[in-house]
mmCIF file of C-alpha atoms and ligand atoms in Angstrom:
data_model
loop_
_atom_site.group_PDB
_atom_site.id
_atom_site.type_symbol
_atom_site.label_atom_id
_atom_site.label_comp_id
_atom_site.label_asym_id
_atom_site.label_seq_id
_atom_site.Cartn_x
_atom_site.Cartn_y
_atom_site.Cartn_z
ATOM 1 C CA MET A 1 8.925 -16.944 -6.802
ATOM 2 C CA ARG A 2 5.898 -15.708 -4.946
ATOM 3 C CA TYR A 3 5.656 -12.172 -3.916
ATOM 4 C CA ALA A 4 3.173 -10.932 -1.267
ATOM 5 C CA VAL A 5 2.544 -7.174 -1.873
ATOM 6 C CA ILE A 6 1.097 -5.074 0.850
ATOM 7 C CA SER A 7 0.335 -1.490 0.885
ATOM 8 C CA ASP A 8 -1.087 1.239 3.229
ATOM 9 C CA ILE A 9 -0.475 -0.488 6.594
ATOM 10 C CA HIS A 10 -1.022 2.909 8.378
ATOM 11 C CA SER A 11 -0.069 1.880 11.928
ATOM 12 C CA ASN A 12 -2.601 -0.888 12.157
ATOM 13 C CA LEU A 13 -0.912 -3.438 14.108
ATOM 14 C CA GLU A 14 -3.812 -6.038 14.194
ATOM 15 C CA ALA A 15 -4.440 -5.813 10.359
ATOM 16 C CA LEU A 16 -0.587 -6.113 9.651
ATOM 17 C CA THR A 17 -0.227 -8.983 11.872
ATOM 18 C CA ALA A 18 -3.367 -11.032 10.301
ATOM 19 C CA SER A 19 -2.007 -10.060 7.022
ATOM 20 C CA LEU A 20 1.414 -11.561 7.647
ATOM 21 C CA ASN A 21 0.091 -14.637 9.429
ATOM 22 C CA GLU A 22 -1.914 -15.313 5.976
ATOM 23 C CA ILE A 23 1.057 -14.446 4.051
ATOM 24 C CA ASP A 24 3.213 -17.026 6.044
ATOM 25 C CA LYS A 25 0.727 -19.718 5.319
ATOM 26 C CA LEU A 26 0.545 -18.843 1.571
ATOM 27 C CA LYS A 27 4.238 -19.341 1.773
ATOM 28 C CA ALA A 28 5.373 -16.044 0.067
ATOM 29 C CA ASP A 29 9.050 -15.845 -0.901
ATOM 30 C CA ARG A 30 9.407 -12.161 -0.366
ATOM 31 C CA ILE A 31 7.090 -9.495 0.810
ATOM 32 C CA ILE A 32 7.077 -5.887 -0.674
ATOM 33 C CA CYS A 33 5.376 -2.864 0.859
ATOM 34 C CA LEU A 34 3.989 -0.200 -1.418
ATOM 35 C CA GLY A 35 4.251 2.652 1.335
ATOM 36 C CA ASP A 36 2.129 4.387 4.029
ATOM 37 C CA ILE A 37 3.451 2.289 6.876
ATOM 38 C CA VAL A 38 2.386 4.881 9.154
ATOM 39 C CA GLY A 39 -0.515 7.492 9.740
ATOM 40 C CA TYR A 40 -4.172 7.313 10.834
ATOM 41 C CA ASN A 41 -3.853 4.349 13.347
ATOM 42 C CA PRO A 42 -2.308 3.893 16.702
ATOM 43 C CA ASN A 43 0.789 1.531 16.455
ATOM 44 C CA PRO A 44 3.470 3.375 14.249
ATOM 45 C CA ASN A 45 6.350 2.166 16.125
ATOM 46 C CA GLU A 46 5.283 -1.666 16.060
ATOM 47 C CA CYS A 47 4.535 -1.563 12.411
ATOM 48 C CA VAL A 48 7.666 -0.013 11.282
ATOM 49 C CA GLU A 49 9.712 -2.382 13.685
ATOM 50 C CA ILE A 50 7.865 -5.424 11.896
ATOM 51 C CA ILE A 51 8.645 -4.256 8.517
ATOM 52 C CA ARG A 52 12.488 -3.551 9.398
ATOM 53 C CA GLN A 53 12.662 -6.959 11.274
ATOM 54 C CA ARG A 54 11.164 -8.956 8.546
ATOM 55 C CA ASN A 55 13.177 -7.280 5.849
ATOM 56 C CA ILE A 56 10.184 -6.128 4.134
ATOM 57 C CA LEU A 57 11.343 -4.174 0.976
ATOM 58 C CA SER A 58 9.311 -1.016 1.231
ATOM 59 C CA ILE A 59 9.027 2.524 -0.556
ATOM 60 C CA MET A 60 7.782 5.721 0.905
ATOM 61 C CA GLY A 61 4.019 6.814 0.966
ATOM 62 C CA ASN A 62 2.826 10.314 1.346
ATOM 63 C CA HIS A 63 1.990 9.765 5.210
ATOM 64 C CA ASP A 64 5.687 8.412 5.787
ATOM 65 C CA SER A 65 7.193 11.576 4.118
ATOM 66 C CA ARG A 66 5.014 13.934 6.319
ATOM 67 C CA VAL A 67 5.628 11.876 9.492
ATOM 68 C CA ALA A 68 9.415 11.965 8.803
ATOM 69 C CA GLU A 69 8.973 15.758 8.163
ATOM 70 C CA LEU A 70 10.229 15.695 4.647
ATOM 71 C CA GLU A 71 7.110 17.374 3.727
ATOM 72 C CA ASP A 72 4.437 19.601 5.441
ATOM 73 C CA ALA A 73 1.015 18.018 6.413
ATOM 74 C CA GLY A 74 -0.724 21.344 5.525
ATOM 75 C CA ASP A 75 -2.341 19.859 2.456
ATOM 76 C CA PHE A 76 -3.824 17.025 4.323
ATOM 77 C CA ASN A 77 -7.379 16.791 5.581
ATOM 78 C CA LEU A 78 -7.911 17.782 9.226
ATOM 79 C CA GLN A 79 -8.108 14.039 10.714
ATOM 80 C CA ALA A 80 -5.214 12.868 8.561
ATOM 81 C CA ALA A 81 -2.965 15.848 9.788
ATOM 82 C CA ARG A 82 -3.780 15.327 13.315
ATOM 83 C CA ALA A 83 -2.494 11.574 12.981
ATOM 84 C CA VAL A 84 0.634 12.800 11.262
ATOM 85 C CA TYR A 85 1.326 15.246 14.190
ATOM 86 C CA TRP A 86 0.503 12.469 16.661
ATOM 87 C CA THR A 87 2.773 9.925 15.083
ATOM 88 C CA ARG A 88 5.552 12.423 14.871
ATOM 89 C CA GLN A 89 5.305 12.685 18.611
ATOM 90 C CA VAL A 90 5.321 9.028 19.438
ATOM 91 C CA LEU A 91 7.734 7.764 16.697
ATOM 92 C CA THR A 92 11.258 6.745 17.759
ATOM 93 C CA PRO A 93 14.322 8.388 16.120
ATOM 94 C CA GLU A 94 15.356 5.024 14.618
ATOM 95 C CA ASN A 95 12.045 4.506 12.990
ATOM 96 C CA ARG A 96 11.713 8.149 11.788
ATOM 97 C CA GLU A 97 15.210 7.588 10.316
ATOM 98 C CA PHE A 98 13.942 4.295 8.757
ATOM 99 C CA LEU A 99 10.910 6.267 7.122
ATOM 100 C CA SER A 100 13.058 9.029 5.801
ATOM 101 C CA GLY A 101 15.723 6.703 3.936
ATOM 102 C CA LEU A 102 12.793 4.958 2.054
ATOM 103 C CA PRO A 103 12.868 5.339 -1.928
ATOM 104 C CA ARG A 104 9.897 6.749 -3.797
ATOM 105 C CA SER A 105 9.756 3.753 -5.975
ATOM 106 C CA ARG A 106 11.642 0.497 -6.565
ATOM 107 C CA PHE A 107 12.278 -2.045 -9.455
ATOM 108 C CA VAL A 108 12.052 -5.321 -7.599
ATOM 109 C CA ASP A 109 14.206 -8.162 -8.941
ATOM 110 C CA ASN A 110 13.903 -6.667 -12.491
ATOM 111 C CA ARG A 111 10.339 -8.156 -12.496
ATOM 112 C CA PHE A 112 8.121 -5.245 -11.663
ATOM 113 C CA LEU A 113 8.016 -1.500 -10.395
ATOM 114 C CA ALA A 114 6.613 -0.636 -7.034
ATOM 115 C CA VAL A 115 5.327 2.787 -6.568
ATOM 116 C CA HIS A 116 2.753 4.461 -3.977
ATOM 117 C CA GLY A 117 0.610 6.868 -6.074
ATOM 118 C CA TRP A 118 1.624 7.527 -9.539
ATOM 119 C CA VAL A 119 4.695 6.358 -11.280
ATOM 120 C CA ASN A 120 6.364 9.798 -10.958
ATOM 121 C CA ASP A 121 4.343 11.159 -8.028
ATOM 122 C CA THR A 122 3.782 9.713 -4.754
ATOM 123 C CA ASP A 123 0.818 12.253 -3.729
ATOM 124 C CA GLN A 124 -1.377 11.556 -6.821
ATOM 125 C CA TYR A 125 -4.112 8.839 -7.061
ATOM 126 C CA ILE A 126 -4.641 6.376 -9.860
ATOM 127 C CA LEU A 127 -8.537 6.476 -9.823
ATOM 128 C CA GLY A 128 -9.610 5.337 -13.089
ATOM 129 C CA VAL A 129 -8.953 4.399 -16.691
ATOM 130 C CA ASN A 130 -7.816 7.787 -17.547
ATOM 131 C CA ASP A 131 -5.201 7.886 -14.749
ATOM 132 C CA ALA A 132 -4.215 4.252 -15.634
ATOM 133 C CA GLN A 133 -3.532 5.395 -19.215
ATOM 134 C CA GLN A 134 -1.306 8.271 -18.192
ATOM 135 C CA ASN A 135 0.595 5.781 -15.975
ATOM 136 C CA PHE A 136 1.065 3.354 -18.568
ATOM 137 C CA ASN A 137 2.770 6.000 -20.636
ATOM 138 C CA LEU A 138 4.940 7.006 -17.864
ATOM 139 C CA LEU A 139 6.055 3.279 -17.558
ATOM 140 C CA LYS A 140 6.734 3.355 -21.281
ATOM 141 C CA ASP A 141 9.066 6.120 -20.825
ATOM 142 C CA LEU A 142 11.096 4.546 -17.999
ATOM 143 C CA LYS A 143 14.400 2.990 -18.946
ATOM 144 C CA LYS A 144 13.432 -0.415 -18.113
ATOM 145 C CA SER A 145 9.828 -0.119 -19.417
ATOM 146 C CA PRO A 146 8.302 -2.396 -17.101
ATOM 147 C CA ARG A 147 5.140 -4.634 -18.079
ATOM 148 C CA LEU A 148 3.961 -4.842 -14.412
ATOM 149 C CA CYS A 149 3.753 -2.136 -11.723
ATOM 150 C CA PHE A 150 2.036 -2.214 -8.195
ATOM 151 C CA PHE A 151 0.711 0.816 -6.942
ATOM 152 C CA GLY A 152 -1.362 1.869 -3.710
ATOM 153 C CA HIS A 153 -2.445 4.936 -2.157
ATOM 154 C CA THR A 154 -6.332 4.698 -3.206
ATOM 155 C CA HIS A 155 -6.723 1.879 -0.555
ATOM 156 C CA VAL A 156 -8.881 0.186 -3.137
ATOM 157 C CA PRO A 157 -7.910 -3.270 -4.748
ATOM 158 C CA VAL A 158 -8.068 -2.917 -8.441
ATOM 159 C CA ALA A 159 -6.205 -4.074 -11.803
ATOM 160 C CA TYR A 160 -5.825 -2.321 -14.859
ATOM 161 C CA MET A 161 -4.606 -3.804 -18.207
ATOM 162 C CA GLU A 162 -3.272 -2.160 -21.481
ATOM 163 C CA PHE A 163 -3.126 -3.842 -24.773
ATOM 164 C CA ASN A 164 -2.775 -2.182 -28.334
ATOM 165 C CA SER A 165 -2.959 1.077 -26.640
ATOM 166 C CA THR A 166 -6.335 0.443 -24.933
ATOM 167 C CA VAL A 167 -6.758 0.431 -21.136
ATOM 168 C CA GLU A 168 -9.578 -1.355 -19.147
ATOM 169 C CA PRO A 169 -10.097 -2.746 -15.746
ATOM 170 C CA ALA A 170 -9.239 -6.461 -15.261
ATOM 171 C CA ALA A 171 -11.733 -8.355 -12.758
ATOM 172 C CA GLY A 172 -11.565 -11.432 -10.993
ATOM 173 C CA GLU A 173 -9.936 -12.607 -7.636
ATOM 174 C CA THR A 174 -7.180 -14.209 -9.723
ATOM 175 C CA LEU A 175 -5.723 -12.508 -12.448
ATOM 176 C CA LYS A 176 -3.581 -14.513 -15.220
ATOM 177 C CA LEU A 177 -1.018 -12.260 -16.757
ATOM 178 C CA ILE A 178 -0.826 -12.623 -20.576
ATOM 179 C CA LYS A 179 2.250 -12.011 -22.632
ATOM 180 C CA GLY A 180 2.209 -8.608 -24.197
ATOM 181 C CA VAL A 181 -0.111 -6.874 -21.960
ATOM 182 C CA ARG A 182 0.728 -4.415 -19.424
ATOM 183 C CA TYR A 183 -0.494 -4.352 -15.712
ATOM 184 C CA LEU A 184 -1.057 -1.623 -13.354
ATOM 185 C CA ILE A 185 -2.277 -3.451 -10.032
ATOM 186 C CA ASN A 186 -3.444 -2.133 -6.507
ATOM 187 C CA PRO A 187 -3.390 -4.801 -3.669
ATOM 188 C CA GLY A 188 -5.770 -2.684 -1.668
ATOM 189 C CA ALA A 189 -4.981 -1.370 1.956
ATOM 190 C CA VAL A 190 -3.784 -3.673 4.869
ATOM 191 C CA GLY A 191 -4.865 -1.092 7.560
ATOM 192 C CA GLN A 192 -7.519 1.287 6.267
ATOM 193 C CA PRO A 193 -9.499 -0.443 3.325
ATOM 194 C CA ARG A 194 -11.860 1.815 1.506
ATOM 195 C CA ASP A 195 -14.135 -0.359 -0.801
ATOM 196 C CA ARG A 196 -16.682 -1.037 1.829
ATOM 197 C CA ASP A 197 -15.092 -4.364 2.882
ATOM 198 C CA PRO A 198 -13.286 -3.720 6.170
ATOM 199 C CA ARG A 199 -11.016 -6.848 6.001
ATOM 200 C CA ALA A 200 -7.351 -6.263 5.401
ATOM 201 C CA SER A 201 -6.332 -6.633 1.702
ATOM 202 C CA PHE A 202 -3.248 -7.664 -0.039
ATOM 203 C CA ALA A 203 -1.987 -9.523 -3.296
ATOM 204 C CA VAL A 204 0.235 -12.244 -4.242
ATOM 205 C CA TYR A 205 2.179 -12.374 -7.363
ATOM 206 C CA ASP A 206 3.301 -15.901 -8.353
ATOM 207 C CA THR A 207 5.982 -15.597 -11.266
ATOM 208 C CA LYS A 208 5.975 -19.246 -12.130
ATOM 209 C CA ALA A 209 2.092 -19.480 -12.463
ATOM 210 C CA SER A 210 2.079 -15.994 -13.997
ATOM 211 C CA GLU A 211 -0.794 -14.718 -12.052
ATOM 212 C CA VAL A 212 -1.679 -12.156 -9.167
ATOM 213 C CA SER A 213 -4.470 -13.102 -6.688
ATOM 214 C CA PHE A 214 -6.256 -10.902 -4.310
ATOM 215 C CA HIS A 215 -6.625 -11.885 -0.631
ATOM 216 C CA ARG A 216 -8.726 -10.538 2.309
ATOM 217 C CA VAL A 217 -8.411 -11.289 5.962
ATOM 218 C CA ASP A 218 -10.547 -10.617 8.940
ATOM 219 C CA TYR A 219 -8.708 -8.990 12.011
ATOM 220 C CA ASP A 220 -9.581 -7.547 15.458
ATOM 221 C CA ILE A 221 -10.899 -4.236 14.302
ATOM 222 C CA GLN A 222 -12.480 -3.443 17.726
ATOM 223 C CA SER A 223 -8.981 -3.675 19.490
ATOM 224 C CA THR A 224 -7.588 -1.184 16.834
ATOM 225 C CA ALA A 225 -10.672 1.150 17.253
ATOM 226 C CA ASP A 226 -10.320 1.159 20.989
ATOM 227 C CA LYS A 227 -6.690 2.033 20.904
ATOM 228 C CA ILE A 228 -7.321 4.984 18.197
ATOM 229 C CA LEU A 229 -9.703 6.405 21.056
ATOM 230 C CA GLU A 230 -7.195 5.684 23.940
ATOM 231 C CA ALA A 231 -4.592 7.605 21.930
ATOM 232 C CA GLY A 232 -6.537 10.419 21.404
ATOM 233 C CA LEU A 233 -6.845 10.079 17.741
ATOM 234 C CA PRO A 234 -9.840 11.306 15.940
ATOM 235 C CA GLU A 235 -13.025 9.139 16.608
ATOM 236 C CA ARG A 236 -13.873 9.116 12.850
ATOM 237 C CA LEU A 237 -10.715 7.192 12.090
ATOM 238 C CA ALA A 238 -11.963 4.364 14.483
ATOM 239 C CA GLU A 239 -15.520 4.374 12.801
ATOM 240 C CA ARG A 240 -14.096 4.111 9.276
ATOM 241 C CA LEU A 241 -12.207 0.831 9.958
ATOM 242 C CA LYS A 242 -15.650 -0.701 10.673
ATOM 243 C CA LEU A 243 -17.050 0.451 7.686
ATOM 244 C CA GLY A 244 -14.122 -0.242 5.392
ATOM 245 C CA TRP A 245 -14.478 3.157 3.918
HETATM 246 ZN ZN1 ZN B 301 -2.631 5.495 2.301
#
């Protein structure tokens, strides 16, 4: 079984389409989305509809919950909040309904856990080894105690491994999963990468080979940036796409 794991699409239609084209070429059996389908960029309806039409298994991100008005956007920075209010205005009732119904986490085929931020909190960021350690502890406390968990939210591709209560980052474009080791893996962001590489980012988990590979794809950033300005969204949101930051 090959799972493509995508996250943080953020209404970026060009990045989502380019990523799905590449995922189709890689012949993934199933696609999982770690949340934040909307926010920041100009095509929320198109992105939600692709997720729905392609039966991509998704969970709720912090932007999804604000856009669906399950939570207030008062704690967001100005640009993120402006994008939330803009998205609320243009999103269709059906797509809003879809976002409100997303779960905060999912066990996928009894193989791994999918979360957006922390294991127990959509809004918190896993930013380093200490955060990872706390999340490995949270995973152990879960009934199913999964050995593999995918998370998003930071928009930076990264992997942490835990063995004998020691946590360290795991490097490489392909990560061979070792028995007895626990993993927390972030596939990076499709729609707004923040590791200074502007290309869309995602991961593929191959259960047979027992490995996770990281992938990057080019997309038409200029089109997305032009649409951000046309929509009246903050200019900074267009600039940051080009910087990958
Ligand atoms: Zn995000």
